[in-house]
Amino acid sequence: MATIPTTTDSPSVPPLARRSTVANYVALTKPRIIELLLVTTVPVMFLAERGVPSVWLVVATLIGGTLSAGAANTFNSVYDRDIDALMHRTSNRPMVTGAITTRNAVLFGAVLTVISTLWFALVVNVLSALLSLAAIALYAVGYTILLKRRTSQNIVWGGIAGCMPTLIGWSAVTGTVGWPAVVLFLVIFFWTPPHYWPLSMAFRDDYSTAGVPMLPVERGPVAVGRQIVAYSWVMVATSLVLVPVAPMGWVYVVTAVLSGALFIAEAHRLLRAARGGATGTALKPMRLFHYSITYVTLVFLAVAVDPLLYFPLS
């Protein structure tokens, strides 16, 4: 006679498999990108407070920002699974390997969107919730669906989503969007192309194979180098606009000038290499890519520290 299995007879999910599943869902959110976004959120909160903001408010904003960015990156992973499969750099992502189904990934992204929006609205404030929701829409729809596969300027306008943490950080403290936040929004806007184009120069063949019209795919190294130099100069100039607008003291000024000068020097080095006929790895585009992360970290660290020390310029 057949027996009915009891709960003790039912196989359980091995701990290793559970950890693997969790790791795959975390990978969907692209945590390394989230780290960079949060670097631009907290310092703006210090500037908005002109001191140390409430620790709980900082933690709450970071939680909401992590959930929000995770939602946007998850939707991006779902939509881009076809081109990710064609690029060596992204071929091991969970949506490509089939570790997570499309249905589950979309549901996961939707849940993160709802939770992050409610979290901001109930724990931080409504304006921050609306800005967070706008950031998700801008990245998941504006960049991923409408721009990425259609124009070589995709990262320029699609990068607006990555600028939103500056507004969210400011609004979390003040409940408004002030001019200093707008200036820092523009710093990230002008920083994004010279940050991302060197990466896409290094992986040009990947993007070409996938049919993604990144600028280095559509244009030669010299043309891309010129645009990188132009955006770098505008970015540094914009960072100095914060000095009278905030206002900022010597700590920020010295940091912005020195780190900005090095950024511009690296951008010109890349352009010189391109004009000299260098291509591919000989251009060393990843030097500027890696320094661009250091640059934004230094500048925003100065944004946080300057109000605490504040040595006025006069």
mmCIF file of C-alpha atoms in Angstrom:
data_model
loop_
_atom_site.group_PDB
_atom_site.id
_atom_site.type_symbol
_atom_site.label_atom_id
_atom_site.label_comp_id
_atom_site.label_asym_id
_atom_site.label_seq_id
_atom_site.Cartn_x
_atom_site.Cartn_y
_atom_site.Cartn_z
ATOM 1 C CA MET A 1 0.000 0.000 0.000
ATOM 2 C CA ALA A 2 1.346 3.438 -0.904
ATOM 3 C CA THR A 3 2.316 5.706 1.934
ATOM 4 C CA ILE A 4 1.832 9.422 2.144
ATOM 5 C CA PRO A 5 5.173 11.179 2.773
ATOM 6 C CA THR A 6 5.339 13.272 5.889
ATOM 7 C CA THR A 7 7.029 16.667 6.161
ATOM 8 C CA THR A 8 10.108 14.985 7.584
ATOM 9 C CA ASP A 9 10.367 12.866 4.431
ATOM 10 C CA SER A 10 10.191 15.939 2.121
ATOM 11 C CA PRO A 11 13.507 17.074 0.727
ATOM 12 C CA SER A 12 14.669 20.417 1.987
ATOM 13 C CA VAL A 13 16.627 23.011 0.055
ATOM 14 C CA PRO A 14 20.324 22.603 0.917
ATOM 15 C CA PRO A 15 21.884 25.657 2.597
ATOM 16 C CA LEU A 16 24.381 25.967 -0.264
ATOM 17 C CA ALA A 17 21.552 26.163 -2.805
ATOM 18 C CA ARG A 18 19.759 28.795 -0.711
ATOM 19 C CA ARG A 19 22.916 30.886 -0.538
ATOM 20 C CA SER A 20 23.358 30.547 -4.283
ATOM 21 C CA THR A 21 19.780 31.705 -4.906
ATOM 22 C CA VAL A 22 20.205 34.705 -2.610
ATOM 23 C CA ALA A 23 23.502 35.558 -4.308
ATOM 24 C CA ASN A 24 21.827 35.468 -7.725
ATOM 25 C CA TYR A 25 19.069 37.834 -6.630
ATOM 26 C CA VAL A 26 21.655 40.175 -5.105
ATOM 27 C CA ALA A 27 23.607 40.040 -8.390
ATOM 28 C CA LEU A 28 20.466 41.180 -10.226
ATOM 29 C CA THR A 29 20.584 44.448 -8.269
ATOM 30 C CA LYS A 30 24.208 45.159 -9.322
ATOM 31 C CA PRO A 31 25.490 46.060 -5.834
ATOM 32 C CA ARG A 32 28.724 47.660 -7.095
ATOM 33 C CA ILE A 33 26.698 50.282 -8.952
ATOM 34 C CA ILE A 34 24.559 50.832 -5.849
ATOM 35 C CA GLU A 35 27.671 51.532 -3.775
ATOM 36 C CA LEU A 36 28.629 54.344 -6.127
ATOM 37 C CA LEU A 37 25.123 55.815 -5.989
ATOM 38 C CA LEU A 38 25.136 55.859 -2.199
ATOM 39 C CA VAL A 39 28.500 57.658 -2.205
ATOM 40 C CA THR A 40 26.678 60.631 -3.725
ATOM 41 C CA THR A 41 23.696 60.479 -1.356
ATOM 42 C CA VAL A 42 25.093 60.738 2.166
ATOM 43 C CA PRO A 43 27.484 63.690 1.628
ATOM 44 C CA VAL A 44 24.622 65.761 0.210
ATOM 45 C CA MET A 45 22.704 65.065 3.421
ATOM 46 C CA PHE A 46 25.623 66.482 5.447
ATOM 47 C CA LEU A 47 25.649 69.570 3.241
ATOM 48 C CA ALA A 48 21.882 70.027 3.518
ATOM 49 C CA GLU A 49 22.118 69.763 7.323
ATOM 50 C CA ARG A 50 25.287 71.907 7.435
ATOM 51 C CA GLY A 51 26.503 69.343 9.926
ATOM 52 C CA VAL A 52 25.757 65.770 10.939
ATOM 53 C CA PRO A 53 22.210 64.703 10.040
ATOM 54 C CA SER A 54 20.170 62.281 12.115
ATOM 55 C CA VAL A 55 21.829 58.876 12.025
ATOM 56 C CA TRP A 56 18.442 57.200 11.659
ATOM 57 C CA LEU A 57 17.567 59.474 8.725
ATOM 58 C CA VAL A 58 20.847 58.583 7.007
ATOM 59 C CA VAL A 59 20.269 54.861 7.572
ATOM 60 C CA ALA A 60 16.651 55.112 6.401
ATOM 61 C CA THR A 61 17.687 56.991 3.255
ATOM 62 C CA LEU A 62 20.413 54.446 2.505
ATOM 63 C CA ILE A 63 17.964 51.573 2.909
ATOM 64 C CA GLY A 64 15.448 53.234 0.613
ATOM 65 C CA GLY A 65 18.132 54.151 -1.910
ATOM 66 C CA THR A 66 19.526 50.620 -1.955
ATOM 67 C CA LEU A 67 16.077 49.122 -2.550
ATOM 68 C CA SER A 68 15.264 51.702 -5.228
ATOM 69 C CA ALA A 69 18.536 51.269 -7.132
ATOM 70 C CA GLY A 70 18.188 47.508 -6.808
ATOM 71 C CA ALA A 71 14.751 47.672 -8.430
ATOM 72 C CA ALA A 72 16.026 49.759 -11.361
ATOM 73 C CA ASN A 73 19.022 47.486 -11.906
ATOM 74 C CA THR A 74 16.829 44.390 -11.748
ATOM 75 C CA PHE A 75 14.547 45.685 -14.512
ATOM 76 C CA ASN A 76 17.658 46.553 -16.519
ATOM 77 C CA SER A 77 18.984 43.012 -16.062
ATOM 78 C CA VAL A 78 15.700 41.541 -17.284
ATOM 79 C CA TYR A 79 15.396 43.708 -20.385
ATOM 80 C CA ASP A 80 19.076 43.441 -21.349
ATOM 81 C CA ARG A 81 19.382 39.677 -20.920
ATOM 82 C CA ASP A 82 19.658 39.148 -24.692
ATOM 83 C CA ILE A 83 22.565 41.536 -25.201
ATOM 84 C CA ASP A 84 24.204 40.539 -21.915
ATOM 85 C CA ALA A 85 24.463 37.014 -23.338
ATOM 86 C CA LEU A 86 26.510 38.349 -26.250
ATOM 87 C CA MET A 87 29.049 40.254 -24.180
ATOM 88 C CA HIS A 88 31.867 38.489 -22.367
ATOM 89 C CA ARG A 89 31.765 40.984 -19.473
ATOM 90 C CA THR A 90 28.095 40.220 -18.717
ATOM 91 C CA SER A 91 27.663 36.640 -19.913
ATOM 92 C CA ASN A 92 27.567 35.205 -16.381
ATOM 93 C CA ARG A 93 24.717 37.347 -15.086
ATOM 94 C CA PRO A 94 21.793 35.415 -13.541
ATOM 95 C CA MET A 95 19.319 36.300 -16.294
ATOM 96 C CA VAL A 96 21.739 34.988 -18.913
ATOM 97 C CA THR A 97 22.571 31.732 -17.168
ATOM 98 C CA GLY A 98 18.922 31.048 -16.372
ATOM 99 C CA ALA A 99 19.596 30.981 -12.633
ATOM 100 C CA ILE A 100 16.531 33.234 -12.215
ATOM 101 C CA THR A 101 13.452 33.115 -14.428
ATOM 102 C CA THR A 102 12.143 36.226 -16.163
ATOM 103 C CA ARG A 103 8.877 36.026 -14.233
ATOM 104 C CA ASN A 104 10.615 35.849 -10.867
ATOM 105 C CA ALA A 105 13.010 38.656 -11.745
ATOM 106 C CA VAL A 106 10.207 40.989 -12.848
ATOM 107 C CA LEU A 107 8.282 40.162 -9.678
ATOM 108 C CA PHE A 108 11.405 40.816 -7.614
ATOM 109 C CA GLY A 109 11.926 44.199 -9.283
ATOM 110 C CA ALA A 110 8.270 45.131 -8.768
ATOM 111 C CA VAL A 111 8.418 44.214 -5.083
ATOM 112 C CA LEU A 112 11.578 46.271 -4.592
ATOM 113 C CA THR A 113 9.901 49.217 -6.331
ATOM 114 C CA VAL A 114 6.830 49.083 -4.099
ATOM 115 C CA ILE A 115 8.813 48.575 -0.894
ATOM 116 C CA SER A 116 11.329 51.343 -1.658
ATOM 117 C CA THR A 117 8.603 53.838 -2.560
ATOM 118 C CA LEU A 118 6.537 53.060 0.537
ATOM 119 C CA TRP A 119 9.655 53.094 2.704
ATOM 120 C CA PHE A 120 10.645 56.569 1.520
ATOM 121 C CA ALA A 121 7.088 57.899 1.824
ATOM 122 C CA LEU A 122 6.467 56.525 5.320
ATOM 123 C CA VAL A 123 9.930 56.755 6.894
ATOM 124 C CA VAL A 124 11.640 59.658 5.078
ATOM 125 C CA ASN A 125 9.210 61.912 3.195
ATOM 126 C CA VAL A 126 6.915 61.942 0.172
ATOM 127 C CA LEU A 127 9.192 64.068 -2.019
ATOM 128 C CA SER A 128 12.037 61.591 -1.596
ATOM 129 C CA ALA A 129 9.626 58.782 -2.486
ATOM 130 C CA LEU A 130 8.594 60.541 -5.703
ATOM 131 C CA LEU A 131 12.207 61.242 -6.655
ATOM 132 C CA SER A 132 13.100 57.619 -5.977
ATOM 133 C CA LEU A 133 10.240 56.386 -8.160
ATOM 134 C CA ALA A 134 11.282 58.812 -10.908
ATOM 135 C CA ALA A 135 14.847 57.463 -10.757
ATOM 136 C CA ILE A 136 13.587 53.893 -11.253
ATOM 137 C CA ALA A 137 11.457 54.954 -14.236
ATOM 138 C CA LEU A 138 14.269 56.998 -15.792
ATOM 139 C CA TYR A 139 16.720 54.089 -15.624
ATOM 140 C CA ALA A 140 14.420 51.163 -16.369
ATOM 141 C CA VAL A 141 12.383 52.866 -19.101
ATOM 142 C CA GLY A 142 14.222 56.013 -20.197
ATOM 143 C CA TYR A 143 17.722 54.554 -20.429
ATOM 144 C CA THR A 144 17.257 50.796 -20.733
ATOM 145 C CA ILE A 145 14.279 50.620 -23.106
ATOM 146 C CA LEU A 146 14.210 53.933 -24.984
ATOM 147 C CA LEU A 147 17.821 55.100 -25.272
ATOM 148 C CA LYS A 148 20.422 52.382 -24.833
ATOM 149 C CA ARG A 149 19.809 50.569 -28.124
ATOM 150 C CA ARG A 150 18.845 53.622 -30.187
ATOM 151 C CA THR A 151 21.416 56.402 -29.771
ATOM 152 C CA SER A 152 25.112 56.897 -29.113
ATOM 153 C CA GLN A 153 24.086 59.586 -26.614
ATOM 154 C CA ASN A 154 22.375 56.918 -24.497
ATOM 155 C CA ILE A 155 24.648 57.277 -21.506
ATOM 156 C CA VAL A 156 24.410 61.087 -21.553
ATOM 157 C CA TRP A 157 20.646 61.370 -21.150
ATOM 158 C CA GLY A 158 20.174 57.960 -19.582
ATOM 159 C CA GLY A 159 22.674 58.992 -16.940
ATOM 160 C CA ILE A 160 20.107 61.364 -15.438
ATOM 161 C CA ALA A 161 18.848 58.456 -13.331
ATOM 162 C CA GLY A 162 22.264 58.193 -11.710
ATOM 163 C CA CYS A 163 22.115 61.884 -10.767
ATOM 164 C CA MET A 164 18.934 61.506 -8.730
ATOM 165 C CA PRO A 165 20.604 60.449 -5.427
ATOM 166 C CA THR A 166 21.874 64.021 -5.022
ATOM 167 C CA LEU A 167 18.295 65.310 -5.065
ATOM 168 C CA ILE A 168 17.054 62.469 -2.866
ATOM 169 C CA GLY A 169 19.751 63.094 -0.239
ATOM 170 C CA TRP A 170 18.933 66.793 -0.086
ATOM 171 C CA SER A 171 15.169 66.266 0.005
ATOM 172 C CA ALA A 172 15.502 63.658 2.752
ATOM 173 C CA VAL A 173 16.916 66.335 5.061
ATOM 174 C CA THR A 174 15.051 69.448 3.946
ATOM 175 C CA GLY A 175 11.882 68.192 2.255
ATOM 176 C CA THR A 176 12.772 70.389 -0.729
ATOM 177 C CA VAL A 177 15.200 70.460 -3.666
ATOM 178 C CA GLY A 178 17.723 73.275 -3.203
ATOM 179 C CA TRP A 179 20.197 74.840 -5.623
ATOM 180 C CA PRO A 180 23.252 73.109 -4.090
ATOM 181 C CA ALA A 181 21.580 69.768 -4.825
ATOM 182 C CA VAL A 182 20.905 70.882 -8.403
ATOM 183 C CA VAL A 183 24.561 71.849 -8.868
ATOM 184 C CA LEU A 184 25.713 68.456 -7.586
ATOM 185 C CA PHE A 185 23.114 66.808 -9.828
ATOM 186 C CA LEU A 186 24.807 68.542 -12.771
ATOM 187 C CA VAL A 187 28.272 67.510 -11.574
ATOM 188 C CA ILE A 188 27.204 63.856 -11.783
ATOM 189 C CA PHE A 189 25.435 64.512 -15.102
ATOM 190 C CA PHE A 190 28.639 65.841 -16.693
ATOM 191 C CA TRP A 191 30.771 63.226 -14.895
ATOM 192 C CA THR A 192 28.833 60.242 -16.262
ATOM 193 C CA PRO A 193 30.035 60.364 -19.925
ATOM 194 C CA PRO A 194 33.778 60.676 -19.157
ATOM 195 C CA HIS A 195 33.283 57.970 -16.519
ATOM 196 C CA TYR A 196 31.456 55.494 -18.743
ATOM 197 C CA TRP A 197 32.903 56.137 -22.218
ATOM 198 C CA PRO A 198 36.408 54.933 -21.228
ATOM 199 C CA LEU A 199 34.812 51.687 -20.029
ATOM 200 C CA SER A 200 32.931 51.290 -23.300
ATOM 201 C CA MET A 201 36.168 52.038 -25.181
ATOM 202 C CA ALA A 202 37.801 49.141 -23.362
ATOM 203 C CA PHE A 203 34.867 46.848 -24.147
ATOM 204 C CA ARG A 204 34.094 48.287 -27.576
ATOM 205 C CA ASP A 205 34.072 44.874 -29.269
ATOM 206 C CA ASP A 206 31.535 43.562 -26.754
ATOM 207 C CA TYR A 207 29.146 46.440 -27.390
ATOM 208 C CA SER A 208 29.656 46.151 -31.140
ATOM 209 C CA THR A 209 28.866 42.428 -31.084
ATOM 210 C CA ALA A 210 25.713 43.106 -29.059
ATOM 211 C CA GLY A 211 24.632 45.898 -31.399
ATOM 212 C CA VAL A 212 24.638 48.569 -28.677
ATOM 213 C CA PRO A 213 25.496 51.957 -30.241
ATOM 214 C CA MET A 214 27.778 53.254 -27.521
ATOM 215 C CA LEU A 215 29.727 56.302 -28.678
ATOM 216 C CA PRO A 216 33.051 54.390 -28.989
ATOM 217 C CA VAL A 217 31.275 51.925 -31.296
ATOM 218 C CA GLU A 218 29.867 54.679 -33.509
ATOM 219 C CA ARG A 219 32.854 57.041 -33.481
ATOM 220 C CA GLY A 220 36.631 56.718 -33.508
ATOM 221 C CA PRO A 221 38.912 57.117 -30.467
ATOM 222 C CA VAL A 222 39.852 60.713 -31.301
ATOM 223 C CA ALA A 223 36.217 61.861 -31.561
ATOM 224 C CA VAL A 224 35.367 60.102 -28.298
ATOM 225 C CA GLY A 225 38.469 61.543 -26.646
ATOM 226 C CA ARG A 226 37.449 65.069 -27.614
ATOM 227 C CA GLN A 227 34.022 64.625 -26.056
ATOM 228 C CA ILE A 228 35.547 63.141 -22.906
ATOM 229 C CA VAL A 229 37.817 66.191 -22.589
ATOM 230 C CA ALA A 230 34.920 68.597 -23.167
ATOM 231 C CA TYR A 231 32.688 66.944 -20.570
ATOM 232 C CA SER A 232 35.587 66.805 -18.099
ATOM 233 C CA TRP A 233 36.183 70.552 -18.316
ATOM 234 C CA VAL A 234 32.482 71.331 -17.914
ATOM 235 C CA MET A 235 32.234 68.895 -14.988
ATOM 236 C CA VAL A 236 35.099 70.534 -13.089
ATOM 237 C CA ALA A 237 33.749 74.025 -13.811
ATOM 238 C CA THR A 238 30.327 72.960 -12.544
ATOM 239 C CA SER A 239 31.838 71.548 -9.361
ATOM 240 C CA LEU A 240 33.261 75.010 -8.620
ATOM 241 C CA VAL A 241 29.847 76.627 -9.053
ATOM 242 C CA LEU A 242 28.951 74.963 -5.752
ATOM 243 C CA VAL A 243 31.426 77.235 -3.928
ATOM 244 C CA PRO A 244 29.289 80.403 -4.043
ATOM 245 C CA VAL A 245 25.962 78.572 -4.172
ATOM 246 C CA ALA A 246 26.330 76.419 -1.024
ATOM 247 C CA PRO A 247 28.601 78.245 0.106
ATOM 248 C CA MET A 248 31.700 76.061 0.490
ATOM 249 C CA GLY A 249 35.022 76.610 2.244
ATOM 250 C CA TRP A 250 38.667 75.814 1.562
ATOM 251 C CA VAL A 251 38.390 72.060 2.157
ATOM 252 C CA TYR A 252 36.003 71.644 -0.735
ATOM 253 C CA VAL A 253 37.743 74.181 -2.988
ATOM 254 C CA VAL A 254 41.168 72.564 -2.671
ATOM 255 C CA THR A 255 39.755 69.064 -3.163
ATOM 256 C CA ALA A 256 37.625 70.037 -6.168
ATOM 257 C CA VAL A 257 40.469 71.930 -7.867
ATOM 258 C CA LEU A 258 43.209 69.341 -7.342
ATOM 259 C CA SER A 259 41.130 66.244 -8.084
ATOM 260 C CA GLY A 260 39.494 68.037 -11.016
ATOM 261 C CA ALA A 261 42.854 69.059 -12.464
ATOM 262 C CA LEU A 262 44.024 65.442 -12.337
ATOM 263 C CA PHE A 263 40.791 64.320 -14.014
ATOM 264 C CA ILE A 264 41.299 66.814 -16.844
ATOM 265 C CA ALA A 265 44.945 65.764 -17.187
ATOM 266 C CA GLU A 266 43.885 62.112 -17.519
ATOM 267 C CA ALA A 267 41.249 63.046 -20.088
ATOM 268 C CA HIS A 268 43.849 64.924 -22.158
ATOM 269 C CA ARG A 269 46.278 62.002 -21.837
ATOM 270 C CA LEU A 270 43.626 59.713 -23.331
ATOM 271 C CA LEU A 271 43.009 62.149 -26.187
ATOM 272 C CA ARG A 272 46.746 62.451 -26.906
ATOM 273 C CA ALA A 273 47.055 58.684 -27.027
ATOM 274 C CA ALA A 274 44.147 58.501 -29.468
ATOM 275 C CA ARG A 275 45.661 61.209 -31.679
ATOM 276 C CA GLY A 276 48.936 59.292 -31.613
ATOM 277 C CA GLY A 277 47.206 56.337 -33.235
ATOM 278 C CA ALA A 278 46.786 54.178 -30.140
ATOM 279 C CA THR A 279 43.797 51.848 -30.134
ATOM 280 C CA GLY A 280 42.301 49.216 -27.841
ATOM 281 C CA THR A 281 44.296 48.481 -24.694
ATOM 282 C CA ALA A 282 47.120 50.777 -25.857
ATOM 283 C CA LEU A 283 44.805 53.713 -25.117
ATOM 284 C CA LYS A 284 44.657 52.635 -21.474
ATOM 285 C CA PRO A 285 41.081 53.954 -21.122
ATOM 286 C CA MET A 286 40.541 52.098 -17.864
ATOM 287 C CA ARG A 287 43.001 54.472 -16.167
ATOM 288 C CA LEU A 288 40.474 57.269 -16.532
ATOM 289 C CA PHE A 289 37.567 54.966 -15.674
ATOM 290 C CA HIS A 290 39.134 53.925 -12.373
ATOM 291 C CA TYR A 291 40.246 57.445 -11.520
ATOM 292 C CA SER A 292 36.765 58.791 -12.255
ATOM 293 C CA ILE A 293 35.477 56.699 -9.346
ATOM 294 C CA THR A 294 38.218 58.068 -7.114
ATOM 295 C CA TYR A 295 37.379 61.594 -8.261
ATOM 296 C CA VAL A 296 33.684 61.431 -7.421
ATOM 297 C CA THR A 297 34.493 59.830 -4.073
ATOM 298 C CA LEU A 298 36.959 62.591 -3.153
ATOM 299 C CA VAL A 299 34.700 65.437 -4.251
ATOM 300 C CA PHE A 300 31.663 64.129 -2.409
ATOM 301 C CA LEU A 301 33.729 63.315 0.664
ATOM 302 C CA ALA A 302 34.748 66.979 0.628
ATOM 303 C CA VAL A 303 31.067 67.918 0.293
ATOM 304 C CA ALA A 304 30.437 66.073 3.563
ATOM 305 C CA VAL A 305 33.529 67.245 5.453
ATOM 306 C CA ASP A 306 33.502 70.895 4.408
ATOM 307 C CA PRO A 307 30.372 71.887 6.409
ATOM 308 C CA LEU A 308 31.837 70.199 9.510
ATOM 309 C CA LEU A 309 35.052 72.225 9.380
ATOM 310 C CA TYR A 310 34.081 75.177 7.158
ATOM 311 C CA PHE A 311 36.987 77.499 6.683
ATOM 312 C CA PRO A 312 35.386 80.318 4.669
ATOM 313 C CA LEU A 313 37.210 81.767 1.671
ATOM 314 C CA SER A 314 37.188 85.285 3.118
#
